[in-house]
Amino acid sequence: MTDHHPLRPPLPGPSVEHRAAPTTAHPAGDQLSATAQPPAVALPLVAAVARGAALVVVLPVRLLWELIAAAGRLLHRLCWPPLLWCARHLVWLPLVWMGRGVAWVARTVVWLPLVWLGRGVAWVARTVVWLPLVWLGRALAWVARTVVWLPLVWLGRALAWVARTVVWLPLVWLASALAWLARTVIWLPLVWLARRGLRPPLVALGRALAWLAEHLVLRPLSWLGAALTPVGRLLRRAVGVLDRALSAAFVGFLRGVWWLISGAGRLVVAAVLGAWRTAGWVLRQLYRLVVRPLGTALGWLWRHTVRPLLRGVRWVWSVTVVPVARGLRAVWRATVAPVARWVRQSVLDPARLGAREVLTALGLRR
């Protein structure tokens, strides 16, 4: 079978004149499309040179950077997994197995024998050394308690009973008997003798001695005191006069010393005040003759030379440097900044996008 397309009459449509009419009969649409999509403005020579320099300088550097990045990613995809596999299967797993083997050997060959040896040594030490020593200690304690301590306790109790019965009680009885004998035979007779035989003579002797002391000592002394009272008064007056004289002399001496000290102090104070006043007068004269004229001259120089010079410098600065700086800033904003912005937007960004598209087309960038 062959494909057979039946002939159909053409659909009715506008004539050739009507078809060509829109191209000339609608200038308004052309104006709208022209305003919507402005035609490309021809770039000046500086823009062309800048774009060419960007394409010559930036594009190779960008391509080199993208090639380096693609090579790094390729190396990362091709070399990193084998390196990880090698590190895991050739280094880490053998080290893990070696560590497990060393741990098993250390536990089986070293730790368990040491544990068994320690348990055996502990059992031997407990059975052969500790228990015999415990039994020996208990036997020695029983022997010491039965053979030494209890006989010593019984001997001590017997000696205490003998000492109390044979020594202490007879001594107590002997002391009681001696005390009774001493009180009855010696102390009571001596007390009776003192009360009856010695007391009356002693009382009489004391009274005689008191009478003699009163008539032979006290009364003569009172008479002597009455006779010596005027002499004592004269001596007291003489001592008072001497005391007043010595006091007056001492006071005069102190007053003289004080006068000398006060005079010297007055001289010192007067000298200090004179020196102070002289220094003040000299400083006042120095201020009047030197400092104040010098200050006045410096003030006049400042007002008539330095201040006008500073004002002139400030005026020159405000008239020359400030306008020039403002003009340079305006020129920079009007010329360099737009050119730099245009170079970045029209040259560098398109070059970067073109390099990215080229690298993407070559498969060097995702």
JSON list of N, CA and C in Angstrom, two decimals, residues 49-104:
[
{"chain": "A", "resi": 49, "resn": "VAL", "atom": "N", "xyz": [37.65, 47.92, 23.76]},
{"chain": "A", "resi": 49, "resn": "VAL", "atom": "CA", "xyz": [38.98, 47.55, 24.25]},
{"chain": "A", "resi": 49, "resn": "VAL", "atom": "C", "xyz": [38.89, 46.89, 25.61]},
{"chain": "A", "resi": 50, "resn": "ALA", "atom": "N", "xyz": [38.00, 47.42, 26.50]},
{"chain": "A", "resi": 50, "resn": "ALA", "atom": "CA", "xyz": [37.85, 46.83, 27.83]},
{"chain": "A", "resi": 50, "resn": "ALA", "atom": "C", "xyz": [37.29, 45.43, 27.75]},
{"chain": "A", "resi": 51, "resn": "ARG", "atom": "N", "xyz": [36.28, 45.22, 26.87]},
{"chain": "A", "resi": 51, "resn": "ARG", "atom": "CA", "xyz": [35.71, 43.88, 26.73]},
{"chain": "A", "resi": 51, "resn": "ARG", "atom": "C", "xyz": [36.74, 42.91, 26.16]},
{"chain": "A", "resi": 52, "resn": "GLY", "atom": "N", "xyz": [37.52, 43.36, 25.19]},
{"chain": "A", "resi": 52, "resn": "GLY", "atom": "CA", "xyz": [38.56, 42.48, 24.64]},
{"chain": "A", "resi": 52, "resn": "GLY", "atom": "C", "xyz": [39.61, 42.12, 25.69]},
{"chain": "A", "resi": 53, "resn": "ALA", "atom": "N", "xyz": [40.02, 43.16, 26.49]},
{"chain": "A", "resi": 53, "resn": "ALA", "atom": "CA", "xyz": [41.00, 42.87, 27.56]},
{"chain": "A", "resi": 53, "resn": "ALA", "atom": "C", "xyz": [40.43, 41.90, 28.57]},
{"chain": "A", "resi": 54, "resn": "ALA", "atom": "N", "xyz": [39.13, 42.07, 28.90]},
{"chain": "A", "resi": 54, "resn": "ALA", "atom": "CA", "xyz": [38.50, 41.15, 29.86]},
{"chain": "A", "resi": 54, "resn": "ALA", "atom": "C", "xyz": [38.45, 39.75, 29.29]},
{"chain": "A", "resi": 55, "resn": "LEU", "atom": "N", "xyz": [38.10, 39.64, 27.99]},
{"chain": "A", "resi": 55, "resn": "LEU", "atom": "CA", "xyz": [38.05, 38.31, 27.37]},
{"chain": "A", "resi": 55, "resn": "LEU", "atom": "C", "xyz": [39.44, 37.69, 27.30]},
{"chain": "A", "resi": 56, "resn": "VAL", "atom": "N", "xyz": [40.47, 38.55, 27.08]},
{"chain": "A", "resi": 56, "resn": "VAL", "atom": "CA", "xyz": [41.81, 38.01, 26.97]},
{"chain": "A", "resi": 56, "resn": "VAL", "atom": "C", "xyz": [42.39, 37.64, 28.33]},
{"chain": "A", "resi": 57, "resn": "VAL", "atom": "N", "xyz": [42.08, 38.42, 29.38]},
{"chain": "A", "resi": 57, "resn": "VAL", "atom": "CA", "xyz": [42.71, 38.23, 30.69]},
{"chain": "A", "resi": 57, "resn": "VAL", "atom": "C", "xyz": [41.84, 37.37, 31.60]},
{"chain": "A", "resi": 58, "resn": "VAL", "atom": "N", "xyz": [40.53, 37.73, 31.72]},
{"chain": "A", "resi": 58, "resn": "VAL", "atom": "CA", "xyz": [39.67, 37.08, 32.70]},
{"chain": "A", "resi": 58, "resn": "VAL", "atom": "C", "xyz": [39.28, 35.69, 32.24]},
{"chain": "A", "resi": 59, "resn": "LEU", "atom": "N", "xyz": [38.93, 35.54, 30.94]},
{"chain": "A", "resi": 59, "resn": "LEU", "atom": "CA", "xyz": [38.44, 34.25, 30.47]},
{"chain": "A", "resi": 59, "resn": "LEU", "atom": "C", "xyz": [39.47, 33.14, 30.60]},
{"chain": "A", "resi": 60, "resn": "PRO", "atom": "N", "xyz": [40.74, 33.36, 30.24]},
{"chain": "A", "resi": 60, "resn": "PRO", "atom": "CA", "xyz": [41.72, 32.26, 30.45]},
{"chain": "A", "resi": 60, "resn": "PRO", "atom": "C", "xyz": [41.89, 31.91, 31.93]},
{"chain": "A", "resi": 61, "resn": "VAL", "atom": "N", "xyz": [41.96, 32.94, 32.78]},
{"chain": "A", "resi": 61, "resn": "VAL", "atom": "CA", "xyz": [42.10, 32.65, 34.22]},
{"chain": "A", "resi": 61, "resn": "VAL", "atom": "C", "xyz": [40.90, 31.88, 34.73]},
{"chain": "A", "resi": 62, "resn": "ARG", "atom": "N", "xyz": [39.70, 32.31, 34.29]},
{"chain": "A", "resi": 62, "resn": "ARG", "atom": "CA", "xyz": [38.49, 31.61, 34.72]},
{"chain": "A", "resi": 62, "resn": "ARG", "atom": "C", "xyz": [38.48, 30.18, 34.20]},
{"chain": "A", "resi": 63, "resn": "LEU", "atom": "N", "xyz": [38.86, 29.99, 32.92]},
{"chain": "A", "resi": 63, "resn": "LEU", "atom": "CA", "xyz": [38.92, 28.63, 32.36]},
{"chain": "A", "resi": 63, "resn": "LEU", "atom": "C", "xyz": [39.93, 27.77, 33.11]},
{"chain": "A", "resi": 64, "resn": "LEU", "atom": "N", "xyz": [41.13, 28.37, 33.42]},
{"chain": "A", "resi": 64, "resn": "LEU", "atom": "CA", "xyz": [42.12, 27.61, 34.18]},
{"chain": "A", "resi": 64, "resn": "LEU", "atom": "C", "xyz": [41.60, 27.21, 35.55]},
{"chain": "A", "resi": 65, "resn": "TRP", "atom": "N", "xyz": [40.92, 28.17, 36.23]},
{"chain": "A", "resi": 65, "resn": "TRP", "atom": "CA", "xyz": [40.35, 27.85, 37.55]},
{"chain": "A", "resi": 65, "resn": "TRP", "atom": "C", "xyz": [39.30, 26.75, 37.46]},
{"chain": "A", "resi": 66, "resn": "GLU", "atom": "N", "xyz": [38.44, 26.84, 36.45]},
{"chain": "A", "resi": 66, "resn": "GLU", "atom": "CA", "xyz": [37.41, 25.80, 36.31]},
{"chain": "A", "resi": 66, "resn": "GLU", "atom": "C", "xyz": [38.03, 24.46, 35.95]},
{"chain": "A", "resi": 67, "resn": "LEU", "atom": "N", "xyz": [39.10, 24.45, 35.13]},
{"chain": "A", "resi": 67, "resn": "LEU", "atom": "CA", "xyz": [39.80, 23.20, 34.82]},
{"chain": "A", "resi": 67, "resn": "LEU", "atom": "C", "xyz": [40.41, 22.60, 36.08]},
{"chain": "A", "resi": 68, "resn": "ILE", "atom": "N", "xyz": [41.02, 23.46, 36.90]},
{"chain": "A", "resi": 68, "resn": "ILE", "atom": "CA", "xyz": [41.61, 22.96, 38.16]},
{"chain": "A", "resi": 68, "resn": "ILE", "atom": "C", "xyz": [40.53, 22.40, 39.07]},
{"chain": "A", "resi": 69, "resn": "ALA", "atom": "N", "xyz": [39.38, 23.11, 39.17]},
{"chain": "A", "resi": 69, "resn": "ALA", "atom": "CA", "xyz": [38.30, 22.61, 40.02]},
{"chain": "A", "resi": 69, "resn": "ALA", "atom": "C", "xyz": [37.74, 21.31, 39.48]},
{"chain": "A", "resi": 70, "resn": "ALA", "atom": "N", "xyz": [37.57, 21.20, 38.14]},
{"chain": "A", "resi": 70, "resn": "ALA", "atom": "CA", "xyz": [37.06, 19.96, 37.55]},
{"chain": "A", "resi": 70, "resn": "ALA", "atom": "C", "xyz": [38.04, 18.82, 37.76]},
{"chain": "A", "resi": 71, "resn": "ALA", "atom": "N", "xyz": [39.36, 19.13, 37.62]},
{"chain": "A", "resi": 71, "resn": "ALA", "atom": "CA", "xyz": [40.36, 18.08, 37.88]},
{"chain": "A", "resi": 71, "resn": "ALA", "atom": "C", "xyz": [40.32, 17.63, 39.33]},
{"chain": "A", "resi": 72, "resn": "GLY", "atom": "N", "xyz": [40.15, 18.59, 40.24]},
{"chain": "A", "resi": 72, "resn": "GLY", "atom": "CA", "xyz": [40.03, 18.21, 41.65]},
{"chain": "A", "resi": 72, "resn": "GLY", "atom": "C", "xyz": [38.82, 17.34, 41.90]},
{"chain": "A", "resi": 73, "resn": "ARG", "atom": "N", "xyz": [37.67, 17.72, 41.33]},
{"chain": "A", "resi": 73, "resn": "ARG", "atom": "CA", "xyz": [36.47, 16.89, 41.52]},
{"chain": "A", "resi": 73, "resn": "ARG", "atom": "C", "xyz": [36.64, 15.52, 40.91]},
{"chain": "A", "resi": 74, "resn": "LEU", "atom": "N", "xyz": [37.31, 15.47, 39.73]},
{"chain": "A", "resi": 74, "resn": "LEU", "atom": "CA", "xyz": [37.55, 14.18, 39.09]},
{"chain": "A", "resi": 74, "resn": "LEU", "atom": "C", "xyz": [38.46, 13.31, 39.95]},
{"chain": "A", "resi": 75, "resn": "LEU", "atom": "N", "xyz": [39.55, 13.93, 40.45]},
{"chain": "A", "resi": 75, "resn": "LEU", "atom": "CA", "xyz": [40.43, 13.18, 41.34]},
{"chain": "A", "resi": 75, "resn": "LEU", "atom": "C", "xyz": [39.70, 12.73, 42.60]},
{"chain": "A", "resi": 76, "resn": "HIS", "atom": "N", "xyz": [38.81, 13.62, 43.12]},
{"chain": "A", "resi": 76, "resn": "HIS", "atom": "CA", "xyz": [38.05, 13.24, 44.30]},
{"chain": "A", "resi": 76, "resn": "HIS", "atom": "C", "xyz": [37.13, 12.05, 44.01]},
{"chain": "A", "resi": 77, "resn": "ARG", "atom": "N", "xyz": [36.49, 12.05, 42.83]},
{"chain": "A", "resi": 77, "resn": "ARG", "atom": "CA", "xyz": [35.59, 10.93, 42.50]},
{"chain": "A", "resi": 77, "resn": "ARG", "atom": "C", "xyz": [36.36, 9.66, 42.20]},
{"chain": "A", "resi": 78, "resn": "LEU", "atom": "N", "xyz": [37.58, 9.80, 41.59]},
{"chain": "A", "resi": 78, "resn": "LEU", "atom": "CA", "xyz": [38.30, 8.60, 41.14]},
{"chain": "A", "resi": 78, "resn": "LEU", "atom": "C", "xyz": [39.27, 8.05, 42.18]},
{"chain": "A", "resi": 79, "resn": "CYS", "atom": "N", "xyz": [39.87, 8.93, 43.00]},
{"chain": "A", "resi": 79, "resn": "CYS", "atom": "CA", "xyz": [40.94, 8.50, 43.91]},
{"chain": "A", "resi": 79, "resn": "CYS", "atom": "C", "xyz": [40.50, 8.36, 45.36]},
{"chain": "A", "resi": 80, "resn": "TRP", "atom": "N", "xyz": [39.56, 9.19, 45.81]},
{"chain": "A", "resi": 80, "resn": "TRP", "atom": "CA", "xyz": [39.20, 9.17, 47.23]},
{"chain": "A", "resi": 80, "resn": "TRP", "atom": "C", "xyz": [38.55, 7.86, 47.68]},
{"chain": "A", "resi": 81, "resn": "PRO", "atom": "N", "xyz": [37.56, 7.30, 46.93]},
{"chain": "A", "resi": 81, "resn": "PRO", "atom": "CA", "xyz": [37.00, 6.00, 47.37]},
{"chain": "A", "resi": 81, "resn": "PRO", "atom": "C", "xyz": [38.01, 4.87, 47.39]},
{"chain": "A", "resi": 82, "resn": "PRO", "atom": "N", "xyz": [38.90, 4.71, 46.36]},
{"chain": "A", "resi": 82, "resn": "PRO", "atom": "CA", "xyz": [39.91, 3.65, 46.50]},
{"chain": "A", "resi": 82, "resn": "PRO", "atom": "C", "xyz": [40.85, 3.87, 47.68]},
{"chain": "A", "resi": 83, "resn": "LEU", "atom": "N", "xyz": [41.20, 5.14, 47.93]},
{"chain": "A", "resi": 83, "resn": "LEU", "atom": "CA", "xyz": [42.05, 5.40, 49.09]},
{"chain": "A", "resi": 83, "resn": "LEU", "atom": "C", "xyz": [41.35, 5.02, 50.38]},
{"chain": "A", "resi": 84, "resn": "LEU", "atom": "N", "xyz": [40.06, 5.37, 50.48]},
{"chain": "A", "resi": 84, "resn": "LEU", "atom": "CA", "xyz": [39.32, 4.97, 51.68]},
{"chain": "A", "resi": 84, "resn": "LEU", "atom": "C", "xyz": [39.22, 3.46, 51.79]},
{"chain": "A", "resi": 85, "resn": "TRP", "atom": "N", "xyz": [38.96, 2.77, 50.63]},
{"chain": "A", "resi": 85, "resn": "TRP", "atom": "CA", "xyz": [38.86, 1.31, 50.68]},
{"chain": "A", "resi": 85, "resn": "TRP", "atom": "C", "xyz": [40.19, 0.69, 51.09]},
{"chain": "A", "resi": 86, "resn": "CYS", "atom": "N", "xyz": [41.28, 1.20, 50.52]},
{"chain": "A", "resi": 86, "resn": "CYS", "atom": "CA", "xyz": [42.60, 0.69, 50.89]},
{"chain": "A", "resi": 86, "resn": "CYS", "atom": "C", "xyz": [42.91, 0.94, 52.36]},
{"chain": "A", "resi": 87, "resn": "ALA", "atom": "N", "xyz": [42.60, 2.17, 52.83]},
{"chain": "A", "resi": 87, "resn": "ALA", "atom": "CA", "xyz": [42.86, 2.47, 54.23]},
{"chain": "A", "resi": 87, "resn": "ALA", "atom": "C", "xyz": [42.05, 1.58, 55.15]},
{"chain": "A", "resi": 88, "resn": "ARG", "atom": "N", "xyz": [40.81, 1.30, 54.75]},
{"chain": "A", "resi": 88, "resn": "ARG", "atom": "CA", "xyz": [39.95, 0.47, 55.62]},
{"chain": "A", "resi": 88, "resn": "ARG", "atom": "C", "xyz": [40.37, -0.99, 55.58]},
{"chain": "A", "resi": 89, "resn": "HIS", "atom": "N", "xyz": [40.61, -1.54, 54.36]},
{"chain": "A", "resi": 89, "resn": "HIS", "atom": "CA", "xyz": [40.86, -2.98, 54.24]},
{"chain": "A", "resi": 89, "resn": "HIS", "atom": "C", "xyz": [42.32, -3.34, 54.42]},
{"chain": "A", "resi": 90, "resn": "LEU", "atom": "N", "xyz": [43.22, -2.39, 54.18]},
{"chain": "A", "resi": 90, "resn": "LEU", "atom": "CA", "xyz": [44.64, -2.71, 54.28]},
{"chain": "A", "resi": 90, "resn": "LEU", "atom": "C", "xyz": [45.29, -2.19, 55.55]},
{"chain": "A", "resi": 91, "resn": "VAL", "atom": "N", "xyz": [44.67, -1.24, 56.21]},
{"chain": "A", "resi": 91, "resn": "VAL", "atom": "CA", "xyz": [45.29, -0.65, 57.41]},
{"chain": "A", "resi": 91, "resn": "VAL", "atom": "C", "xyz": [44.40, -0.87, 58.63]},
{"chain": "A", "resi": 92, "resn": "TRP", "atom": "N", "xyz": [43.13, -0.40, 58.56]},
{"chain": "A", "resi": 92, "resn": "TRP", "atom": "CA", "xyz": [42.29, -0.40, 59.76]},
{"chain": "A", "resi": 92, "resn": "TRP", "atom": "C", "xyz": [41.89, -1.82, 60.18]},
{"chain": "A", "resi": 93, "resn": "LEU", "atom": "N", "xyz": [41.38, -2.63, 59.20]},
{"chain": "A", "resi": 93, "resn": "LEU", "atom": "CA", "xyz": [40.95, -3.99, 59.56]},
{"chain": "A", "resi": 93, "resn": "LEU", "atom": "C", "xyz": [42.11, -4.85, 60.03]},
{"chain": "A", "resi": 94, "resn": "PRO", "atom": "N", "xyz": [43.29, -4.83, 59.35]},
{"chain": "A", "resi": 94, "resn": "PRO", "atom": "CA", "xyz": [44.42, -5.60, 59.93]},
{"chain": "A", "resi": 94, "resn": "PRO", "atom": "C", "xyz": [44.80, -5.13, 61.32]},
{"chain": "A", "resi": 95, "resn": "LEU", "atom": "N", "xyz": [44.77, -3.81, 61.54]},
{"chain": "A", "resi": 95, "resn": "LEU", "atom": "CA", "xyz": [45.07, -3.32, 62.89]},
{"chain": "A", "resi": 95, "resn": "LEU", "atom": "C", "xyz": [44.04, -3.81, 63.89]},
{"chain": "A", "resi": 96, "resn": "VAL", "atom": "N", "xyz": [42.75, -3.81, 63.50]},
{"chain": "A", "resi": 96, "resn": "VAL", "atom": "CA", "xyz": [41.71, -4.30, 64.40]},
{"chain": "A", "resi": 96, "resn": "VAL", "atom": "C", "xyz": [41.91, -5.77, 64.71]},
{"chain": "A", "resi": 97, "resn": "TRP", "atom": "N", "xyz": [42.16, -6.58, 63.64]},
{"chain": "A", "resi": 97, "resn": "TRP", "atom": "CA", "xyz": [42.38, -8.01, 63.86]},
{"chain": "A", "resi": 97, "resn": "TRP", "atom": "C", "xyz": [43.64, -8.24, 64.70]},
{"chain": "A", "resi": 98, "resn": "MET", "atom": "N", "xyz": [44.68, -7.47, 64.41]},
{"chain": "A", "resi": 98, "resn": "MET", "atom": "CA", "xyz": [45.90, -7.61, 65.21]},
{"chain": "A", "resi": 98, "resn": "MET", "atom": "C", "xyz": [45.66, -7.25, 66.66]},
{"chain": "A", "resi": 99, "resn": "GLY", "atom": "N", "xyz": [44.89, -6.18, 66.88]},
{"chain": "A", "resi": 99, "resn": "GLY", "atom": "CA", "xyz": [44.57, -5.79, 68.25]},
{"chain": "A", "resi": 99, "resn": "GLY", "atom": "C", "xyz": [43.75, -6.87, 68.96]},
{"chain": "A", "resi": 100, "resn": "ARG", "atom": "N", "xyz": [42.77, -7.43, 68.24]},
{"chain": "A", "resi": 100, "resn": "ARG", "atom": "CA", "xyz": [41.98, -8.50, 68.86]},
{"chain": "A", "resi": 100, "resn": "ARG", "atom": "C", "xyz": [42.85, -9.71, 69.17]},
{"chain": "A", "resi": 101, "resn": "GLY", "atom": "N", "xyz": [43.78, -10.07, 68.22]},
{"chain": "A", "resi": 101, "resn": "GLY", "atom": "CA", "xyz": [44.67, -11.21, 68.48]},
{"chain": "A", "resi": 101, "resn": "GLY", "atom": "C", "xyz": [45.58, -10.94, 69.66]},
{"chain": "A", "resi": 102, "resn": "VAL", "atom": "N", "xyz": [46.14, -9.72, 69.70]},
{"chain": "A", "resi": 102, "resn": "VAL", "atom": "CA", "xyz": [47.01, -9.38, 70.84]},
{"chain": "A", "resi": 102, "resn": "VAL", "atom": "C", "xyz": [46.23, -9.40, 72.14]},
{"chain": "A", "resi": 103, "resn": "ALA", "atom": "N", "xyz": [44.99, -8.89, 72.11]},
{"chain": "A", "resi": 103, "resn": "ALA", "atom": "CA", "xyz": [44.18, -8.92, 73.33]},
{"chain": "A", "resi": 103, "resn": "ALA", "atom": "C", "xyz": [43.87, -10.35, 73.75]},
{"chain": "A", "resi": 104, "resn": "TRP", "atom": "N", "xyz": [43.53, -11.24, 72.75]},
{"chain": "A", "resi": 104, "resn": "TRP", "atom": "CA", "xyz": [43.25, -12.64, 73.10]},
{"chain": "A", "resi": 104, "resn": "TRP", "atom": "C", "xyz": [44.49, -13.31, 73.66]}
]
